[in-house]
Amino acid sequence: MALTLTIPALTDKPLIPAETQPQKLQTQMAQWLKLPMLEAATAMADELENLNRQVVPADARFRALETYRPLVLSMNRRLASIYGKASLPLPAEARAYVKVAESLWLEMAYGYKIALIDDQQKLFKINSTPKHTALLLLRAFEALNGLIHIYFQTYFPAPGSVWSDIHQLYRYALQAELQDLPIEQGERKTTSISTQFKQILLMALAEPQNLTPSEIRRVADYIERHAALAELHASGRIENPAAVFLVKLNTDMPPIAYSKHESLPPTGSDLLLLTVRLARMVHQHIQLLQKKNAIISTHELPDDATDGRYVDLLHYLLQHWGKVPKRVFNRSRKSSSVSMVIGMPAAHALANHEWQGNKPANNVRTGLLPEQVQAARWAVLNVSAPGMALRKPAKLTSQLHVGEVIAVKEDHMQGWATGVIRWAMHDEQNNLDIGIQLMAPTARAIGLRRPSQPSFEPALLLPAIHALKQEASIVGPVGSFMPDRILELDYDGRLRRIVLTTLVERTHAVERFQFKALD
């Protein structure tokens, strides 16, 4: 199989020959580490770009890339720790870190793909062995995985050819029967091309646009631990499509649920990804973590797995890797706009203003007055019963994260509805699209505190919706909920006590829970 991977044009007469001797590269990298991180990463990306634009002996290119690799891995972790905390849309400084991180992984991917093509085209493969070819493939997968993770964490779609290259590399591994060859990774760890391929597929199926960057990193860690439980098989007829996904190796698209494949013509290169065993493991881990004093294996789960938000994340993965949920409500396109504010302080201030005749939450200080709240206008892309998709141009100045509470008002509505940001995605023009789920048509501003605390924190009381069999609930800060916990409310100018009963949902920013009044 001839490889037609996406690589830059090469010249055999470069103006500045690339350095390929490992010892000299080590000296050069030691000098870069004395520079500020962004400057050092940019210098390394420039050197990699120079290397990947000129003809270099295949073995020399490989040795140079292997010398660069540890620092690229380390540098990308440091870069991600900065841009991964940024709000959306990304500010200029965060975009600079993203750009250089993207360049590093893009150039590493180019380098290993070029080395693989050179290896394939050798007339006399004296030094080429199946293990060496498998290592080249694995390194190319690693770089493309790092690249696609940047797009996941910054809510950008992967550019064209990324998935095509990933699929082509795996087809090549299959043809050469290298996909399951064990490859040492150091520290007595081994992996394989198929394991790396499954890691990429599983992350795409987790729909990272619905997650925060920190949640994406947690999912990546879980996948790394358990991706081997997923199975790849040749395409065939499936009786039960639950936990079955279609991987079309002749396309430039991520995997999709098997139940959605009818519109795609089958080909001989199609694969099926079966996640039944993986979903069972997720379910077992949920059951384990819900037990008191559970003994956690650090091989199976990280040290912080006892955090309640980790269990929430496992429930999320079970939904995406288990039985694929069907859409309950249809979307309809709509050309209009809405006003929206983001975050608990702004939503609380607006709710407080709407109910000012009832003296709400007069002991709560959010730092915002209603007149200080600036609502932004967002275009409505489509609507469904539970929410809507919105778009704001690239010049947007609002700052948001997936999982934040919002208040939104359509022009014909009098009050502000309460919702939460479920997903985000930039388009090719840098517009920001978000999906919001509406929780209630109105909200009351309240204060919330534990009896031992001196001050109240802002929260929202959502009314019961009997038509939906939805009980009244409270949206409060993370850490508020614990079963049977007693809290005090500042509500209608009076203090009341409640006991918490059920956690409805939890995001990185808020918790929503039900309660019973004690007085």
PDB file of N, CA, C and O in Angstrom, residues 461-515:
ATOM      1  N   LEU A 461     -32.915  29.393  43.068  1.00  0.00           N
ATOM      2  CA  LEU A 461     -33.984  28.447  43.363  1.00  0.00           C
ATOM      3  C   LEU A 461     -34.826  28.277  42.111  1.00  0.00           C
ATOM      4  O   LEU A 461     -35.429  29.241  41.612  1.00  0.00           O
ATOM      5  N   LEU A 462     -34.876  27.050  41.584  1.00  0.00           N
ATOM      6  CA  LEU A 462     -35.664  26.771  40.387  1.00  0.00           C
ATOM      7  C   LEU A 462     -36.999  26.175  40.790  1.00  0.00           C
ATOM      8  O   LEU A 462     -37.050  25.247  41.613  1.00  0.00           O
ATOM      9  N   PRO A 463     -38.079  26.664  40.232  1.00  0.00           N
ATOM     10  CA  PRO A 463     -39.401  26.181  40.648  1.00  0.00           C
ATOM     11  C   PRO A 463     -39.685  24.781  40.128  1.00  0.00           C
ATOM     12  O   PRO A 463     -39.061  24.304  39.182  1.00  0.00           O
ATOM     13  N   ALA A 464     -40.634  24.128  40.735  1.00  0.00           N
ATOM     14  CA  ALA A 464     -41.101  22.831  40.242  1.00  0.00           C
ATOM     15  C   ALA A 464     -41.846  23.035  38.925  1.00  0.00           C
ATOM     16  O   ALA A 464     -42.526  24.054  38.722  1.00  0.00           O
ATOM     17  N   ILE A 465     -41.693  22.082  38.017  1.00  0.00           N
ATOM     18  CA  ILE A 465     -42.424  22.105  36.753  1.00  0.00           C
ATOM     19  C   ILE A 465     -43.232  20.814  36.697  1.00  0.00           C
ATOM     20  O   ILE A 465     -42.722  19.740  36.362  1.00  0.00           O
ATOM     21  N   HIS A 466     -44.500  20.907  37.079  1.00  0.00           N
ATOM     22  CA  HIS A 466     -45.320  19.713  37.254  1.00  0.00           C
ATOM     23  C   HIS A 466     -45.561  18.980  35.933  1.00  0.00           C
ATOM     24  O   HIS A 466     -45.651  17.744  35.913  1.00  0.00           O
ATOM     25  N   ALA A 467     -45.639  19.728  34.821  1.00  0.00           N
ATOM     26  CA  ALA A 467     -45.882  19.083  33.533  1.00  0.00           C
ATOM     27  C   ALA A 467     -44.737  18.139  33.151  1.00  0.00           C
ATOM     28  O   ALA A 467     -44.942  17.145  32.456  1.00  0.00           O
ATOM     29  N   LEU A 468     -43.531  18.461  33.613  1.00  0.00           N
ATOM     30  CA  LEU A 468     -42.363  17.630  33.332  1.00  0.00           C
ATOM     31  C   LEU A 468     -42.004  16.720  34.500  1.00  0.00           C
ATOM     32  O   LEU A 468     -40.979  16.037  34.466  1.00  0.00           O
ATOM     33  N   LYS A 469     -42.868  16.733  35.526  1.00  0.00           N
ATOM     34  CA  LYS A 469     -42.608  15.958  36.746  1.00  0.00           C
ATOM     35  C   LYS A 469     -41.239  16.312  37.324  1.00  0.00           C
ATOM     36  O   LYS A 469     -40.464  15.462  37.763  1.00  0.00           O
ATOM     37  N   GLN A 470     -40.956  17.608  37.327  1.00  0.00           N
ATOM     38  CA  GLN A 470     -39.664  18.114  37.794  1.00  0.00           C
ATOM     39  C   GLN A 470     -39.858  18.856  39.109  1.00  0.00           C
ATOM     40  O   GLN A 470     -40.594  19.831  39.178  1.00  0.00           O
ATOM     41  N   GLU A 471     -39.216  18.369  40.147  1.00  0.00           N
ATOM     42  CA  GLU A 471     -39.343  18.991  41.459  1.00  0.00           C
ATOM     43  C   GLU A 471     -38.522  20.273  41.534  1.00  0.00           C
ATOM     44  O   GLU A 471     -37.623  20.498  40.725  1.00  0.00           O
ATOM     45  N   ALA A 472     -38.836  21.087  42.522  1.00  0.00           N
ATOM     46  CA  ALA A 472     -38.052  22.291  42.768  1.00  0.00           C
ATOM     47  C   ALA A 472     -36.613  21.890  43.092  1.00  0.00           C
ATOM     48  O   ALA A 472     -36.359  20.839  43.687  1.00  0.00           O
ATOM     49  N   SER A 473     -35.670  22.710  42.694  1.00  0.00           N
ATOM     50  CA  SER A 473     -34.259  22.407  42.930  1.00  0.00           C
ATOM     51  C   SER A 473     -33.482  23.693  43.132  1.00  0.00           C
ATOM     52  O   SER A 473     -33.989  24.792  42.890  1.00  0.00           O
ATOM     53  N   ILE A 474     -32.258  23.544  43.566  1.00  0.00           N
ATOM     54  CA  ILE A 474     -31.368  24.672  43.806  1.00  0.00           C
ATOM     55  C   ILE A 474     -30.111  24.493  42.983  1.00  0.00           C
ATOM     56  O   ILE A 474     -29.564  23.388  42.887  1.00  0.00           O
ATOM     57  N   VAL A 475     -29.649  25.573  42.373  1.00  0.00           N
ATOM     58  CA  VAL A 475     -28.365  25.598  41.693  1.00  0.00           C
ATOM     59  C   VAL A 475     -27.413  26.397  42.564  1.00  0.00           C
ATOM     60  O   VAL A 475     -27.627  27.591  42.802  1.00  0.00           O
ATOM     61  N   GLY A 476     -26.389  25.735  43.079  1.00  0.00           N
ATOM     62  CA  GLY A 476     -25.452  26.378  43.982  1.00  0.00           C
ATOM     63  C   GLY A 476     -24.019  26.080  43.614  1.00  0.00           C
ATOM     64  O   GLY A 476     -23.740  25.359  42.645  1.00  0.00           O
ATOM     65  N   PRO A 477     -23.076  26.601  44.384  1.00  0.00           N
ATOM     66  CA  PRO A 477     -21.659  26.379  44.075  1.00  0.00           C
ATOM     67  C   PRO A 477     -21.250  24.928  44.282  1.00  0.00           C
ATOM     68  O   PRO A 477     -21.861  24.195  45.063  1.00  0.00           O
ATOM     69  N   VAL A 478     -20.206  24.514  43.584  1.00  0.00           N
ATOM     70  CA  VAL A 478     -19.681  23.163  43.734  1.00  0.00           C
ATOM     71  C   VAL A 478     -19.218  22.953  45.176  1.00  0.00           C
ATOM     72  O   VAL A 478     -18.577  23.815  45.775  1.00  0.00           O
ATOM     73  N   GLY A 479     -19.557  21.798  45.717  1.00  0.00           N
ATOM     74  CA  GLY A 479     -19.220  21.502  47.104  1.00  0.00           C
ATOM     75  C   GLY A 479     -20.383  21.693  48.051  1.00  0.00           C
ATOM     76  O   GLY A 479     -20.279  21.362  49.238  1.00  0.00           O
ATOM     77  N   SER A 480     -21.499  22.191  47.531  1.00  0.00           N
ATOM     78  CA  SER A 480     -22.671  22.423  48.385  1.00  0.00           C
ATOM     79  C   SER A 480     -23.342  21.126  48.782  1.00  0.00           C
ATOM     80  O   SER A 480     -23.774  20.959  49.922  1.00  0.00           O
ATOM     81  N   PHE A 481     -23.424  20.178  47.831  1.00  0.00           N
ATOM     82  CA  PHE A 481     -24.264  19.013  48.069  1.00  0.00           C
ATOM     83  C   PHE A 481     -23.555  17.915  48.851  1.00  0.00           C
ATOM     84  O   PHE A 481     -22.401  17.579  48.606  1.00  0.00           O
ATOM     85  N   MET A 482     -24.298  17.383  49.780  1.00  0.00           N
ATOM     86  CA  MET A 482     -23.968  16.138  50.467  1.00  0.00           C
ATOM     87  C   MET A 482     -25.283  15.573  50.980  1.00  0.00           C
ATOM     88  O   MET A 482     -26.103  16.319  51.516  1.00  0.00           O
ATOM     89  N   PRO A 483     -25.546  14.277  50.780  1.00  0.00           N
ATOM     90  CA  PRO A 483     -26.828  13.732  51.229  1.00  0.00           C
ATOM     91  C   PRO A 483     -27.093  14.033  52.699  1.00  0.00           C
ATOM     92  O   PRO A 483     -26.199  13.903  53.541  1.00  0.00           O
ATOM     93  N   ASP A 484     -28.318  14.488  52.965  1.00  0.00           N
ATOM     94  CA  ASP A 484     -28.782  14.784  54.341  1.00  0.00           C
ATOM     95  C   ASP A 484     -28.083  15.987  54.967  1.00  0.00           C
ATOM     96  O   ASP A 484     -28.214  16.213  56.175  1.00  0.00           O
ATOM     97  N   ARG A 485     -27.363  16.738  54.181  1.00  0.00           N
ATOM     98  CA  ARG A 485     -26.729  17.954  54.719  1.00  0.00           C
ATOM     99  C   ARG A 485     -27.797  19.013  54.977  1.00  0.00           C
ATOM    100  O   ARG A 485     -28.719  19.191  54.172  1.00  0.00           O
ATOM    101  N   ILE A 486     -27.677  19.739  56.055  1.00  0.00           N
ATOM    102  CA  ILE A 486     -28.597  20.823  56.400  1.00  0.00           C
ATOM    103  C   ILE A 486     -27.963  22.147  56.000  1.00  0.00           C
ATOM    104  O   ILE A 486     -26.813  22.423  56.338  1.00  0.00           O
ATOM    105  N   LEU A 487     -28.718  22.945  55.264  1.00  0.00           N
ATOM    106  CA  LEU A 487     -28.267  24.263  54.841  1.00  0.00           C
ATOM    107  C   LEU A 487     -29.286  25.314  55.243  1.00  0.00           C
ATOM    108  O   LEU A 487     -30.463  25.000  55.456  1.00  0.00           O
ATOM    109  N   GLU A 488     -28.828  26.545  55.302  1.00  0.00           N
ATOM    110  CA  GLU A 488     -29.715  27.677  55.559  1.00  0.00           C
ATOM    111  C   GLU A 488     -29.870  28.494  54.283  1.00  0.00           C
ATOM    112  O   GLU A 488     -28.900  28.686  53.538  1.00  0.00           O
ATOM    113  N   LEU A 489     -31.114  28.947  54.043  1.00  0.00           N
ATOM    114  CA  LEU A 489     -31.413  29.773  52.883  1.00  0.00           C
ATOM    115  C   LEU A 489     -31.783  31.174  53.320  1.00  0.00           C
ATOM    116  O   LEU A 489     -32.496  31.363  54.316  1.00  0.00           O
ATOM    117  N   ASP A 490     -31.287  32.143  52.577  1.00  0.00           N
ATOM    118  CA  ASP A 490     -31.788  33.511  52.688  1.00  0.00           C
ATOM    119  C   ASP A 490     -32.759  33.684  51.533  1.00  0.00           C
ATOM    120  O   ASP A 490     -32.356  33.755  50.369  1.00  0.00           O
ATOM    121  N   TYR A 491     -34.060  33.712  51.842  1.00  0.00           N
ATOM    122  CA  TYR A 491     -35.095  33.648  50.806  1.00  0.00           C
ATOM    123  C   TYR A 491     -36.269  34.528  51.219  1.00  0.00           C
ATOM    124  O   TYR A 491     -36.794  34.394  52.327  1.00  0.00           O
ATOM    125  N   ASP A 492     -36.655  35.448  50.345  1.00  0.00           N
ATOM    126  CA  ASP A 492     -37.755  36.368  50.635  1.00  0.00           C
ATOM    127  C   ASP A 492     -37.515  37.166  51.911  1.00  0.00           C
ATOM    128  O   ASP A 492     -38.440  37.487  52.653  1.00  0.00           O
ATOM    129  N   GLY A 493     -36.235  37.461  52.166  1.00  0.00           N
ATOM    130  CA  GLY A 493     -35.928  38.245  53.357  1.00  0.00           C
ATOM    131  C   GLY A 493     -35.988  37.454  54.644  1.00  0.00           C
ATOM    132  O   GLY A 493     -35.890  38.032  55.736  1.00  0.00           O
ATOM    133  N   ARG A 494     -36.172  36.145  54.582  1.00  0.00           N
ATOM    134  CA  ARG A 494     -36.242  35.317  55.788  1.00  0.00           C
ATOM    135  C   ARG A 494     -35.218  34.191  55.704  1.00  0.00           C
ATOM    136  O   ARG A 494     -34.784  33.806  54.626  1.00  0.00           O
ATOM    137  N   LEU A 495     -34.839  33.671  56.867  1.00  0.00           N
ATOM    138  CA  LEU A 495     -33.940  32.536  56.928  1.00  0.00           C
ATOM    139  C   LEU A 495     -34.760  31.255  57.055  1.00  0.00           C
ATOM    140  O   LEU A 495     -35.675  31.174  57.872  1.00  0.00           O
ATOM    141  N   ARG A 496     -34.395  30.252  56.251  1.00  0.00           N
ATOM    142  CA  ARG A 496     -35.073  28.967  56.305  1.00  0.00           C
ATOM    143  C   ARG A 496     -34.026  27.860  56.310  1.00  0.00           C
ATOM    144  O   ARG A 496     -32.912  28.031  55.792  1.00  0.00           O
ATOM    145  N   ARG A 497     -34.398  26.725  56.864  1.00  0.00           N
ATOM    146  CA  ARG A 497     -33.501  25.572  56.877  1.00  0.00           C
ATOM    147  C   ARG A 497     -34.041  24.488  55.950  1.00  0.00           C
ATOM    148  O   ARG A 497     -35.251  24.244  55.902  1.00  0.00           O
ATOM    149  N   ILE A 498     -33.115  23.840  55.246  1.00  0.00           N
ATOM    150  CA  ILE A 498     -33.495  22.743  54.348  1.00  0.00           C
ATOM    151  C   ILE A 498     -32.533  21.580  54.561  1.00  0.00           C
ATOM    152  O   ILE A 498     -31.422  21.758  55.083  1.00  0.00           O
ATOM    153  N   VAL A 499     -32.945  20.394  54.150  1.00  0.00           N
ATOM    154  CA  VAL A 499     -32.065  19.232  54.120  1.00  0.00           C
ATOM    155  C   VAL A 499     -31.955  18.773  52.674  1.00  0.00           C
ATOM    156  O   VAL A 499     -32.956  18.713  51.945  1.00  0.00           O
ATOM    157  N   LEU A 500     -30.748  18.493  52.221  1.00  0.00           N
ATOM    158  CA  LEU A 500     -30.510  18.119  50.829  1.00  0.00           C
ATOM    159  C   LEU A 500     -30.825  16.644  50.624  1.00  0.00           C
ATOM    160  O   LEU A 500     -30.505  15.803  51.467  1.00  0.00           O
ATOM    161  N   THR A 501     -31.459  16.335  49.507  1.00  0.00           N
ATOM    162  CA  THR A 501     -31.919  14.958  49.269  1.00  0.00           C
ATOM    163  C   THR A 501     -31.260  14.300  48.068  1.00  0.00           C
ATOM    164  O   THR A 501     -30.721  13.199  48.179  1.00  0.00           O
ATOM    165  N   THR A 502     -31.300  14.948  46.904  1.00  0.00           N
ATOM    166  CA  THR A 502     -30.849  14.284  45.669  1.00  0.00           C
ATOM    167  C   THR A 502     -29.991  15.227  44.839  1.00  0.00           C
ATOM    168  O   THR A 502     -30.375  16.383  44.611  1.00  0.00           O
ATOM    169  N   LEU A 503     -28.851  14.730  44.389  1.00  0.00           N
ATOM    170  CA  LEU A 503     -28.030  15.481  43.444  1.00  0.00           C
ATOM    171  C   LEU A 503     -28.567  15.257  42.042  1.00  0.00           C
ATOM    172  O   LEU A 503     -28.594  14.124  41.558  1.00  0.00           O
ATOM    173  N   VAL A 504     -29.007  16.316  41.381  1.00  0.00           N
ATOM    174  CA  VAL A 504     -29.553  16.205  40.026  1.00  0.00           C
ATOM    175  C   VAL A 504     -28.424  16.159  38.998  1.00  0.00           C
ATOM    176  O   VAL A 504     -28.401  15.329  38.104  1.00  0.00           O
ATOM    177  N   GLU A 505     -27.474  17.078  39.132  1.00  0.00           N
ATOM    178  CA  GLU A 505     -26.330  17.096  38.237  1.00  0.00           C
ATOM    179  C   GLU A 505     -25.237  17.964  38.838  1.00  0.00           C
ATOM    180  O   GLU A 505     -25.469  18.756  39.751  1.00  0.00           O
ATOM    181  N   ARG A 506     -24.031  17.800  38.281  1.00  0.00           N
ATOM    182  CA  ARG A 506     -22.902  18.581  38.763  1.00  0.00           C
ATOM    183  C   ARG A 506     -22.007  18.889  37.574  1.00  0.00           C
ATOM    184  O   ARG A 506     -21.716  18.028  36.751  1.00  0.00           O
ATOM    185  N   THR A 507     -21.578  20.138  37.456  1.00  0.00           N
ATOM    186  CA  THR A 507     -20.582  20.527  36.465  1.00  0.00           C
ATOM    187  C   THR A 507     -19.368  21.049  37.222  1.00  0.00           C
ATOM    188  O   THR A 507     -19.338  21.033  38.455  1.00  0.00           O
ATOM    189  N   HIS A 508     -18.383  21.541  36.490  1.00  0.00           N
ATOM    190  CA  HIS A 508     -17.194  22.057  37.164  1.00  0.00           C
ATOM    191  C   HIS A 508     -17.515  23.343  37.926  1.00  0.00           C
ATOM    192  O   HIS A 508     -16.778  23.738  38.837  1.00  0.00           O
ATOM    193  N   ALA A 509     -18.630  24.011  37.570  1.00  0.00           N
ATOM    194  CA  ALA A 509     -18.930  25.318  38.131  1.00  0.00           C
ATOM    195  C   ALA A 509     -20.061  25.303  39.154  1.00  0.00           C
ATOM    196  O   ALA A 509     -20.052  26.096  40.108  1.00  0.00           O
ATOM    197  N   VAL A 510     -21.060  24.440  38.978  1.00  0.00           N
ATOM    198  CA  VAL A 510     -22.240  24.466  39.840  1.00  0.00           C
ATOM    199  C   VAL A 510     -22.732  23.053  40.130  1.00  0.00           C
ATOM    200  O   VAL A 510     -22.374  22.097  39.440  1.00  0.00           O
ATOM    201  N   GLU A 511     -23.556  22.964  41.163  1.00  0.00           N
ATOM    202  CA  GLU A 511     -24.283  21.736  41.468  1.00  0.00           C
ATOM    203  C   GLU A 511     -25.768  22.068  41.522  1.00  0.00           C
ATOM    204  O   GLU A 511     -26.158  23.142  41.982  1.00  0.00           O
ATOM    205  N   ARG A 512     -26.571  21.128  41.058  1.00  0.00           N
ATOM    206  CA  ARG A 512     -28.020  21.275  41.114  1.00  0.00           C
ATOM    207  C   ARG A 512     -28.579  20.124  41.938  1.00  0.00           C
ATOM    208  O   ARG A 512     -28.258  18.965  41.667  1.00  0.00           O
ATOM    209  N   PHE A 513     -29.378  20.442  42.947  1.00  0.00           N
ATOM    210  CA  PHE A 513     -29.847  19.398  43.858  1.00  0.00           C
ATOM    211  C   PHE A 513     -31.252  19.706  44.352  1.00  0.00           C
ATOM    212  O   PHE A 513     -31.711  20.858  44.332  1.00  0.00           O
ATOM    213  N   GLN A 514     -31.928  18.643  44.799  1.00  0.00           N
ATOM    214  CA  GLN A 514     -33.262  18.769  45.371  1.00  0.00           C
ATOM    215  C   GLN A 514     -33.165  18.780  46.897  1.00  0.00           C
ATOM    216  O   GLN A 514     -32.132  18.413  47.471  1.00  0.00           O
ATOM    217  N   PHE A 515     -34.254  19.171  47.540  1.00  0.00           N
ATOM    218  CA  PHE A 515     -34.199  19.403  48.988  1.00  0.00           C
ATOM    219  C   PHE A 515     -35.588  19.253  49.595  1.00  0.00           C
ATOM    220  O   PHE A 515     -36.596  19.179  48.894  1.00  0.00           O
TER     221      PHE A 515
END
